[in-house]
Amino acid sequence: MTQQPRPLDVVILAAGQGTRMNSALPKVLHPIAGRPMVAWAVKAAQELGARTVVVVTGHGAEKVEAALQQPGVAFARQERQLGTGDAFLSGASALTEGGADILVLYGDTPLLRPETLRDLVASHREQGSAMTVLTGELPDATGYGRIVRGAGGEVERIVEQKDATEEERAIGEFNSGVYVFDERAPELAKKIGNDNKAGEYYLTDLLGLYRAGGAHVRAFRLSDPDEVLGANDRVGLTQLEAILQRRIHEGHLKAGVSLSLPGTVLIEDTVQIGRDVTIEPGVILRGQTRIAEGAVIGAYSVVTDSIIHERAVIKAHSVLEQAEVGAGSDVGPFARLRPGSVLSEGVHIGNFVETKNARLDAGVKAGHLAYLGDVEIGAETNVGAGTIVANFDGLNKHQSKVGAGVFIGSNTTLIAPRVVGDAAFIAGGSAIHEDIPEGAMAVARSKQRNIGGWARRYWSAPERREKLAKKLPWLAGWLEKGEGRG
Ligand code: UD1
Ligand code: CA
């Protein structure tokens, strides 16, 4: 029998204010690649198989807690932001079970890779350390706490920028703020004081407390210091987003997705894309979107929470939200599929067609300028240009049903609720206010009347005729030629 590894608890520090965001939204809720910053830390913790995840909240606590409600995530309020040491103590108070290694993360460093954290925890355990600090190396580490090592290379202290001497400020190895502690940390942290330049409780002081007890403290060096980049303002956010987008793009490129100009494309982390999908420039893919093999997403299209099946083609400038596009269907350019649009296989949606809560069976064609709302349309029905389903009566929305194999003439208005039988025809320009039986032809427009010679009489009126030669010379000629013909 293999021995169960020790459990891992994760404490995420996220009580700080982030004034420089200049925002009503708490700093850690600002989104990066589709998730609030702090949700990235939660996700990483869960991918590590954390037993308990505690998020320490303070500024905007209600909002942060509301955004992170999910099983396995607990919260601890830090009433006043007295420093990272105090924040950790707040978090540790929510860890009731004990006996675990404790990983500390920040709510504002979304670029940390779960692989890096896994290596960090593994190294901590293999080395039998009491505390392992994740460090990075920069030519200039200004702002960070610095790692002070002893003669034998052992980690001796972490000194904050504010408290550092000239020589210490020249040290390139910095404290990322991520640590793994053994189970003693919550007890030891109670001894942290606030006797420093900032008057804060420094979590970094745990290092000295561990060492004073004869325990081993080690550093684990990041190979890519960008992983612990945080964002203090919106400029910083754009830098994080750019790095994350590059990562997401590379992941998809390696998995067989074509992205001709990835720098112009935004893909949220939650989006799934199959092999041989082509993503044209300017595309935005958000939320729970899934795109199956061989599909094409045309330039400047925006796809949110939608499912695109095999080989479907979304042409340029289309906007899809909570829609489903069947295999081999084509949509756009300039189409809008709103929530509840479900297109079966081989459906054709052309330019300036809007659908909402609409089920279109296989082979339905709506090529131009239509609004299809709250309607089911059967297989192979042809929806003429300018067709409108008038689904709203001013108070309520009504549901309509059009059969299979129907031919809807251009500029038809279907006044909902309406039922159109299979294989029916509707004459162009009809305002359909009664149901149509199967196989019938409906004409619902006034009868045409041609009034002979009307134009000649109209243009011949003296006040119009005068101006005609100058403004409409062809018509003036036509009038003259026909003079006397009535
Ligand atoms: C801290 C470290 C520093 C390290 C740096 C890395 C200490 C004393 N210093 O400094 O060595 O190089 O992180 O970024 O720990 N927070 C709370 N409650 C508080 C204070 C902070 O929840 O009372 C949270 C913040 O929201 C943030 C994280 O803790 O997510 C770090 O706080 P911050 O003030 O940025 O720490 P630094 O002073 O930068
Ligand atoms: Ca910081």
Coordinates of C-alpha atoms and ligand atoms in Angstrom, one line a residue:
M1 CA 0.0 0.0 0.0
T2 CA 1.3 3.4 -0.9
Q3 CA 1.4 5.9 1.8
Q4 CA -1.1 8.8 1.5
P5 CA 0.7 12.1 1.1
R6 CA 0.1 14.7 3.8
P7 CA -2.9 16.8 3.0
L8 CA -2.4 20.3 1.7
D9 CA -4.3 23.4 2.8
V10 CA -4.1 26.6 0.9
V11 CA -4.5 30.1 2.4
I12 CA -5.0 32.9 -0.2
L13 CA -4.3 36.4 1.0
A14 CA -6.7 38.8 -0.6
A15 CA -7.7 41.4 2.0
G16 CA -5.6 44.3 0.6
Q17 CA -7.2 47.3 -0.9
G18 CA -5.5 48.0 -4.2
T19 CA -6.3 51.8 -4.2
R20 CA -4.4 52.3 -7.5
M21 CA -6.9 50.3 -9.5
N22 CA -9.1 53.4 -8.9
S23 CA -12.2 51.2 -9.1
A24 CA -15.4 50.3 -7.3
L25 CA -14.5 46.7 -7.9
P26 CA -12.1 45.1 -5.3
K27 CA -8.7 44.7 -6.8
V28 CA -8.7 40.9 -6.7
L29 CA -11.9 40.7 -8.7
H30 CA -10.5 42.5 -11.7
P31 CA -10.7 39.9 -14.4
I32 CA -7.8 38.4 -16.4
A33 CA -8.4 36.1 -19.3
G34 CA -12.0 35.5 -18.1
R35 CA -11.5 34.9 -14.4
P36 CA -11.2 37.4 -11.5
M37 CA -7.5 37.5 -10.5
V38 CA -8.2 35.8 -7.2
A39 CA -10.1 32.9 -8.9
W40 CA -6.8 32.0 -10.6
A41 CA -5.3 31.3 -7.2
V42 CA -8.3 29.3 -6.2
K43 CA -8.1 27.3 -9.4
A44 CA -4.4 26.6 -8.9
A45 CA -5.1 25.5 -5.3
Q46 CA -7.8 23.1 -6.5
E47 CA -5.6 21.7 -9.2
L48 CA -3.1 20.9 -6.6
G49 CA -5.7 18.8 -4.8
A50 CA -6.0 21.1 -1.8
R51 CA -8.0 19.8 1.1
T52 CA -9.2 23.2 2.2
V53 CA -8.9 26.5 0.4
V54 CA -9.3 29.6 2.7
V55 CA -9.5 33.0 1.1
V56 CA -8.7 35.8 3.5
T57 CA -10.9 38.8 2.7
G58 CA -11.1 42.3 3.9
H59 CA -11.6 45.2 1.4
G60 CA -14.8 44.4 -0.5
A61 CA -15.1 41.2 1.4
E62 CA -18.8 40.6 0.5
K63 CA -18.2 41.0 -3.2
V64 CA -15.1 38.8 -3.1
E65 CA -16.8 36.1 -1.2
A66 CA -19.9 36.2 -3.5
A67 CA -17.7 35.8 -6.5
L68 CA -15.9 32.8 -5.1
Q69 CA -18.8 30.8 -3.7
Q70 CA -18.1 27.2 -4.5
P71 CA -17.7 23.9 -2.6
G72 CA -14.3 23.5 -0.9
V73 CA -13.7 27.2 -0.6
A74 CA -13.9 28.9 2.8
F75 CA -13.5 32.5 3.9
A76 CA -11.8 34.2 6.8
R77 CA -12.4 37.9 7.4
Q78 CA -9.4 40.1 8.3
E79 CA -11.1 43.1 9.9
R80 CA -8.1 45.4 9.7
Q81 CA -5.2 45.1 7.2
L82 CA -2.4 44.8 9.7
G83 CA 0.0 43.0 7.4
T84 CA 0.5 39.6 5.8
G85 CA 1.4 38.0 9.1
D86 CA -2.0 39.0 10.5
A87 CA -3.7 38.0 7.3
F88 CA -2.2 34.5 7.5
L89 CA -3.3 34.2 11.1
S90 CA -6.9 35.1 10.1
G91 CA -6.8 32.4 7.4
A92 CA -5.2 29.8 9.6
S93 CA -8.0 30.2 12.1
A94 CA -10.4 28.7 9.4
L95 CA -8.1 25.6 9.1
T96 CA -9.8 23.4 11.6
E97 CA -8.4 20.0 10.8
G98 CA -4.6 20.4 11.2
G99 CA -1.9 17.9 10.2
A100 CA -1.5 19.5 6.7
D101 CA 1.2 21.4 4.9
I102 CA 0.0 24.9 4.3
L103 CA 0.6 26.7 1.0
V104 CA 0.2 30.5 1.0
L105 CA -0.8 32.3 -2.2
Y106 CA -1.8 35.9 -3.0
G107 CA -5.0 36.9 -4.6
D108 CA -3.3 39.2 -7.1
T109 CA -0.7 37.0 -8.7
P110 CA -2.7 35.1 -11.4
L111 CA 0.2 33.9 -13.5
L112 CA 1.6 31.3 -11.1
R113 CA 1.4 27.9 -12.9
P114 CA 0.0 25.0 -11.0
E115 CA 3.0 22.9 -12.2
T116 CA 5.3 25.4 -10.5
L117 CA 3.4 25.1 -7.2
R118 CA 3.3 21.3 -7.5
D119 CA 7.1 21.3 -7.8
L120 CA 7.4 23.7 -4.9
V121 CA 5.3 21.5 -2.6
A122 CA 7.1 18.4 -3.8
S123 CA 10.5 20.0 -3.1
H124 CA 9.3 21.1 0.3
R125 CA 8.3 17.5 1.2
E126 CA 11.4 15.8 -0.3
Q127 CA 13.7 18.1 1.5
G128 CA 11.8 17.7 4.8
S129 CA 11.7 21.4 5.2
A130 CA 9.7 23.3 7.8
M131 CA 9.3 26.2 5.5
T132 CA 10.0 26.7 1.8
V133 CA 9.9 30.1 0.3
L134 CA 9.3 30.6 -3.4
T135 CA 11.9 33.0 -4.7
G136 CA 12.8 34.6 -8.0
E137 CA 15.8 36.5 -9.3
L138 CA 15.7 39.9 -11.0
P139 CA 18.5 42.3 -11.9
D140 CA 16.7 44.9 -9.9
A141 CA 14.3 43.5 -7.3
T142 CA 13.2 46.9 -5.9
G143 CA 9.9 46.7 -3.9
Y144 CA 10.2 43.1 -3.0
G145 CA 11.5 41.6 0.2
R146 CA 15.0 40.3 -0.4
I147 CA 16.4 36.9 0.5
V148 CA 19.4 37.2 2.7
R149 CA 21.6 34.1 2.7
G150 CA 24.3 33.0 5.1
A151 CA 27.9 32.0 4.3
G152 CA 26.8 28.4 3.5
G153 CA 24.1 29.6 1.2
E154 CA 21.3 28.8 3.7
V155 CA 18.3 31.2 3.8
E156 CA 18.8 33.4 6.8
R157 CA 16.3 36.2 6.6
I158 CA 13.8 38.0 4.4
V159 CA 14.3 41.7 4.6
E160 CA 11.6 44.1 3.4
Q161 CA 12.5 46.9 1.0
K162 CA 11.7 49.5 3.7
D163 CA 13.9 47.8 6.3
A164 CA 16.8 46.8 4.0
T165 CA 20.3 48.3 4.1
E166 CA 22.1 49.5 1.0
E167 CA 23.8 46.1 0.5
E168 CA 20.6 44.2 1.1
R169 CA 18.9 46.3 -1.6
A170 CA 21.4 45.2 -4.1
I171 CA 20.4 41.5 -3.7
G172 CA 18.6 40.2 -6.8
E173 CA 16.9 37.2 -5.1
F174 CA 13.4 38.2 -3.9
N175 CA 10.6 36.8 -1.9
S176 CA 7.6 36.0 -4.1
G177 CA 5.3 35.9 -1.0
V178 CA 4.4 32.3 -1.8
Y179 CA 5.4 29.8 0.9
V180 CA 4.9 26.2 2.1
F181 CA 4.8 25.8 5.8
D182 CA 4.5 22.7 7.9
E183 CA 1.6 22.3 10.3
R184 CA 3.3 24.3 13.0
A185 CA 2.8 27.7 11.1
P186 CA -0.5 28.7 12.6
E187 CA 0.9 28.3 16.2
L188 CA 4.2 30.0 15.4
A189 CA 2.5 32.9 13.5
K190 CA 1.0 34.0 16.8
K191 CA 4.4 35.1 17.9
I192 CA 4.9 37.5 15.0
G193 CA 5.3 41.1 16.2
N194 CA 5.1 44.4 14.4
D195 CA 8.4 46.0 15.4
N196 CA 9.5 47.2 11.9
K197 CA 9.5 50.4 9.8
A198 CA 5.9 49.7 8.6
G199 CA 4.5 48.8 12.0
E200 CA 2.9 45.7 10.3
Y201 CA 2.8 42.1 11.1
Y202 CA 5.1 40.5 8.6
L203 CA 4.5 36.9 7.6
T204 CA 8.1 36.8 6.5
D205 CA 9.0 36.8 10.3
L206 CA 7.9 33.2 10.4
L207 CA 11.3 32.4 8.8
G208 CA 13.2 33.6 11.9
L209 CA 10.7 31.9 14.2
Y210 CA 11.2 28.6 12.5
R211 CA 15.0 29.0 12.5
A212 CA 15.0 29.9 16.1
G213 CA 13.4 26.6 16.8
G214 CA 16.2 24.8 14.8
A215 CA 13.9 24.0 11.8
H216 CA 15.0 23.9 8.2
V217 CA 14.0 26.8 5.9
R218 CA 14.8 26.6 2.3
A219 CA 14.2 28.5 -0.9
F220 CA 12.7 27.2 -4.1
R221 CA 13.8 29.2 -7.1
L222 CA 11.3 30.1 -9.9
S223 CA 12.8 29.8 -13.3
D224 CA 10.4 32.5 -14.7
P225 CA 10.0 35.4 -12.3
D226 CA 7.1 36.6 -14.5
E227 CA 5.0 34.0 -12.8
V228 CA 4.7 36.0 -9.6
L229 CA 4.0 39.3 -11.3
G230 CA 1.2 41.1 -9.6
A231 CA -1.0 44.0 -10.7
N232 CA -1.2 47.2 -8.7
D233 CA -3.0 49.2 -11.3
R234 CA -4.7 48.8 -14.6
V235 CA -1.4 49.2 -16.5
G236 CA -0.2 46.1 -14.6
L237 CA -3.4 44.3 -15.5
T238 CA -2.8 44.7 -19.2
Q239 CA 0.7 43.3 -18.7
L240 CA -0.7 40.2 -16.9
E241 CA -3.4 39.8 -19.6
A242 CA -0.8 39.9 -22.4
I243 CA 1.3 37.2 -20.7
L244 CA -1.7 35.0 -20.0
Q245 CA -3.0 35.4 -23.5
R246 CA 0.4 34.4 -25.0
R247 CA 0.3 31.3 -22.8
I248 CA -3.3 30.5 -23.8
H249 CA -2.5 31.0 -27.5
E250 CA 0.6 28.8 -27.3
G251 CA -1.5 26.1 -25.6
H252 CA -4.0 26.1 -28.4
L253 CA -1.4 26.4 -31.2
K254 CA 0.4 23.3 -29.8
A255 CA -3.0 21.5 -29.6
G256 CA -3.6 22.0 -33.3
V257 CA -5.5 25.3 -33.5
S258 CA -4.6 27.8 -36.3
L259 CA -4.3 31.4 -35.1
S260 CA -2.9 33.5 -37.9
L261 CA -2.5 36.7 -35.8
P262 CA -2.7 35.6 -32.2
G263 CA -1.8 39.1 -30.9
T264 CA -5.2 40.3 -32.0
V265 CA -7.2 37.4 -30.5
L266 CA -8.6 37.2 -27.0
I267 CA -9.4 33.7 -25.7
E268 CA -10.5 33.3 -22.1
D269 CA -9.0 30.4 -20.2
T270 CA -12.3 28.7 -19.9
V271 CA -12.8 28.2 -23.7
Q272 CA -12.2 24.8 -25.3
I273 CA -11.1 24.5 -28.9
G274 CA -10.7 21.3 -31.0
R275 CA -8.0 20.4 -33.5
D276 CA -7.8 22.1 -36.9
V277 CA -10.0 24.9 -35.8
T278 CA -9.1 28.2 -37.5
I279 CA -9.4 31.4 -35.6
E280 CA -9.1 34.5 -37.8
P281 CA -7.7 37.9 -36.6
G282 CA -9.7 40.0 -34.1
V283 CA -11.7 37.2 -32.7
I284 CA -12.9 37.2 -29.0
L285 CA -13.8 33.9 -27.4
R286 CA -15.3 34.0 -23.9
G287 CA -16.7 31.9 -21.1
Q288 CA -17.9 28.4 -21.5
T289 CA -17.4 28.4 -25.3
R290 CA -16.6 25.0 -27.0
I291 CA -15.5 24.8 -30.6
A292 CA -15.2 21.4 -32.2
E293 CA -12.8 20.1 -34.8
G294 CA -12.5 21.8 -38.1
A295 CA -14.7 24.8 -37.3
V296 CA -13.7 28.3 -38.5
I297 CA -14.3 31.5 -36.5
G298 CA -14.2 34.4 -38.9
A299 CA -12.5 37.8 -38.3
Y300 CA -13.8 40.1 -35.6
S301 CA -16.4 37.6 -34.4
V302 CA -17.3 37.5 -30.7
V303 CA -18.4 34.2 -29.3
T304 CA -19.6 33.9 -25.7
D305 CA -20.8 30.8 -23.9
S306 CA -21.6 29.0 -27.1
I307 CA -21.1 25.6 -28.7
I308 CA -19.8 25.4 -32.2
H309 CA -19.9 21.9 -33.7
E310 CA -17.6 20.2 -36.2
R311 CA -16.8 22.1 -39.4
A312 CA -19.2 24.9 -38.7
V313 CA -18.2 28.2 -40.2
I314 CA -18.8 31.5 -38.4
K315 CA -18.1 34.3 -40.9
A316 CA -16.6 37.7 -40.1
H317 CA -18.2 40.1 -37.7
S318 CA -20.7 37.7 -36.2
V319 CA -21.8 37.9 -32.5
L320 CA -22.9 34.7 -30.7
E321 CA -24.0 34.4 -27.1
Q322 CA -25.4 31.2 -25.5
A323 CA -26.0 29.8 -28.9
E324 CA -25.3 26.4 -30.5
V325 CA -24.3 25.9 -34.1
G326 CA -24.6 22.4 -35.6
A327 CA -22.0 20.6 -37.6
G328 CA -21.4 22.0 -41.0
S329 CA -23.6 25.0 -40.5
D330 CA -22.5 28.5 -41.6
V331 CA -23.3 31.8 -39.9
G332 CA -22.7 35.3 -41.0
P333 CA -21.0 37.5 -42.0
F334 CA -22.7 40.1 -39.6
A335 CA -25.0 37.6 -38.0
R336 CA -26.2 37.8 -34.4
L337 CA -27.2 34.6 -32.5
R338 CA -28.7 35.5 -29.1
P339 CA -29.3 33.2 -26.1
G340 CA -31.2 30.1 -26.8
S341 CA -30.4 30.0 -30.5
V342 CA -29.9 26.3 -31.5
L343 CA -29.0 25.6 -35.0
S344 CA -29.0 21.9 -36.2
E345 CA -26.7 20.5 -38.9
G346 CA -26.2 22.3 -42.2
V347 CA -28.2 25.4 -41.3
H348 CA -27.4 28.5 -43.2
I349 CA -27.6 31.9 -41.6
G350 CA -26.6 34.9 -43.7
N351 CA -25.9 38.5 -43.1
F352 CA -27.9 40.7 -40.8
V353 CA -29.9 37.8 -39.4
E354 CA -30.8 37.9 -35.7
T355 CA -32.0 34.8 -33.8
K356 CA -33.1 34.5 -30.2
N357 CA -34.6 31.5 -28.5
A358 CA -34.9 29.9 -31.9
R359 CA -34.6 26.2 -32.8
L360 CA -33.6 25.8 -36.5
D361 CA -33.7 22.2 -37.7
A362 CA -31.3 20.7 -40.3
G363 CA -30.9 22.6 -43.5
V364 CA -32.9 25.7 -42.6
K365 CA -31.8 28.7 -44.6
A366 CA -32.2 32.3 -43.6
G367 CA -29.9 34.1 -45.9
H368 CA -30.6 37.8 -45.3
L369 CA -32.0 40.4 -43.0
A370 CA -34.3 38.5 -40.7
Y371 CA -35.4 38.4 -37.0
L372 CA -36.3 35.0 -35.8
G373 CA -37.3 35.1 -32.1
D374 CA -39.1 32.6 -29.9
V375 CA -39.7 30.2 -32.8
E376 CA -39.1 26.6 -33.9
I377 CA -38.4 26.1 -37.6
G378 CA -38.6 22.6 -39.2
A379 CA -36.0 21.1 -41.5
E380 CA -35.2 22.6 -44.9
T381 CA -37.5 25.6 -44.5
N382 CA -36.4 28.6 -46.5
V383 CA -36.8 31.9 -44.6
G384 CA -36.9 34.7 -47.1
A385 CA -35.0 38.0 -46.8
G386 CA -36.6 40.4 -44.4
T387 CA -38.7 37.9 -42.5
I388 CA -39.7 39.0 -39.1
V389 CA -41.2 37.0 -36.3
A390 CA -43.2 39.6 -34.4
N391 CA -42.9 37.8 -31.1
F392 CA -43.7 40.7 -28.7
D393 CA -47.2 42.2 -28.2
G394 CA -46.1 45.1 -26.0
L395 CA -46.4 43.1 -22.8
N396 CA -45.6 39.4 -23.5
K397 CA -43.4 37.3 -25.8
H398 CA -45.2 34.6 -27.8
Q399 CA -43.9 31.3 -29.2
S400 CA -44.3 30.3 -32.9
K401 CA -43.8 27.1 -34.8
V402 CA -43.0 26.8 -38.5
G403 CA -43.0 23.3 -40.0
A404 CA -40.5 21.6 -42.3
G405 CA -40.1 22.3 -45.9
V406 CA -41.9 25.7 -45.7
F407 CA -41.2 28.5 -48.1
I408 CA -41.5 31.9 -46.5
G409 CA -41.5 34.6 -49.0
S410 CA -39.4 37.7 -48.5
N411 CA -40.6 40.4 -46.2
T412 CA -43.1 38.2 -44.3
T413 CA -44.2 39.2 -40.9
L414 CA -45.3 36.2 -38.7
I415 CA -47.5 37.8 -36.0
A416 CA -46.9 35.5 -33.0
P417 CA -48.1 33.1 -31.6
R418 CA -48.4 31.4 -35.0
V419 CA -48.3 27.9 -36.3
V420 CA -47.3 27.2 -39.9
G421 CA -47.9 23.6 -41.2
D422 CA -45.3 21.6 -43.1
A423 CA -44.6 22.4 -46.8
A424 CA -46.7 25.6 -46.7
F425 CA -46.0 28.6 -48.9
I426 CA -46.2 32.2 -47.7
A427 CA -46.4 34.9 -50.4
G428 CA -43.8 37.6 -50.1
G429 CA -44.8 40.6 -48.1
S430 CA -47.5 38.8 -46.2
A431 CA -48.5 39.8 -42.6
I432 CA -49.5 36.4 -41.3
H433 CA -52.0 36.7 -38.5
E434 CA -53.7 33.3 -38.8
D435 CA -52.2 29.9 -38.7
I436 CA -51.5 28.1 -42.0
P437 CA -52.4 24.5 -42.6
E438 CA -50.0 22.0 -44.0
G439 CA -49.4 22.4 -47.7
A440 CA -51.4 25.6 -48.1
M441 CA -50.4 28.8 -49.7
A442 CA -51.0 31.9 -47.6
V443 CA -51.3 35.4 -49.2
A444 CA -51.9 38.1 -46.6
R445 CA -51.4 41.4 -48.4
S446 CA -53.8 43.8 -50.2
K447 CA -54.5 43.1 -53.8
Q448 CA -52.3 45.0 -56.3
R449 CA -53.9 47.7 -58.6
N450 CA -52.0 49.2 -61.5
I451 CA -53.1 52.8 -62.4
G452 CA -52.1 53.3 -66.0
G453 CA -50.5 56.6 -67.1
W454 CA -50.2 57.9 -63.6
A455 CA -46.5 58.9 -63.8
R456 CA -47.0 60.9 -66.9
R457 CA -49.8 62.9 -65.3
Y458 CA -47.7 63.4 -62.2
W459 CA -44.6 64.7 -64.0
S460 CA -46.6 66.8 -66.4
A461 CA -47.9 69.1 -63.7
P462 CA -46.3 72.6 -64.6
E463 CA -44.6 73.1 -61.3
R464 CA -42.7 69.7 -61.6
R465 CA -42.2 69.8 -65.3
E466 CA -40.2 73.1 -65.1
K467 CA -37.6 71.6 -62.9
L468 CA -37.3 68.2 -64.6
A469 CA -34.9 69.1 -67.5
K470 CA -32.3 70.2 -65.0
K471 CA -32.7 67.6 -62.3
L472 CA -33.9 64.5 -64.1
P473 CA -33.0 64.8 -67.7
W474 CA -33.8 61.2 -68.6
L475 CA -37.3 61.5 -67.3
A476 CA -37.7 64.9 -69.1
G477 CA -36.8 63.1 -72.4
W478 CA -39.2 60.3 -71.6
L479 CA -42.0 62.7 -71.1
E480 CA -41.3 64.6 -74.3
K481 CA -41.1 61.4 -76.4
G482 CA -44.4 60.2 -75.3
E483 CA -46.1 63.6 -75.6
G484 CA -49.5 63.2 -77.1
R485 CA -49.5 59.5 -76.3
G486 CA -51.4 60.1 -73.0
Ligands
UD1_1 C1 5.0 41.0 0.6 C2 6.2 40.4 1.3 C3 7.4 40.7 0.5 C4 7.3 40.1 -0.9 C5 6.0 40.6 -1.5 C6 5.8 39.9 -2.8 C7 5.6 40.7 3.7 C8 5.9 41.4 4.9 N1 6.3 41.1 2.6 O1 5.2 42.4 0.5 O2 8.6 40.1 1.2 O3 8.4 40.4 -1.7 O4 4.9 40.4 -0.7 O5 4.8 40.5 -3.5 O6 4.8 39.7 3.7 N2 -2.7 41.2 2.4 C9 -3.8 41.0 3.3 N3 -3.8 41.6 4.5 C10 -2.9 42.5 4.9 C11 -1.8 42.8 4.1 C12 -1.7 42.1 2.8 O7 -4.6 40.2 2.9 O8 -3.1 43.0 6.0 C13 -2.6 40.6 1.2 C14 -2.7 41.5 0.0 O9 -4.0 41.6 -0.4 C15 -1.8 40.8 -1.1 C16 -0.8 40.1 -0.2 O10 -1.3 40.0 1.0 O11 -2.5 39.9 -1.8 C17 0.5 40.8 -0.2 O12 0.4 42.1 0.4 P1 1.3 43.3 0.0 O13 0.9 44.5 0.8 O14 1.2 43.4 -1.5 O15 2.7 42.8 0.4 P2 4.0 43.5 0.1 O16 4.2 44.6 1.1 O17 4.1 43.8 -1.3
CA2 CA 2.7 43.5 -3.3

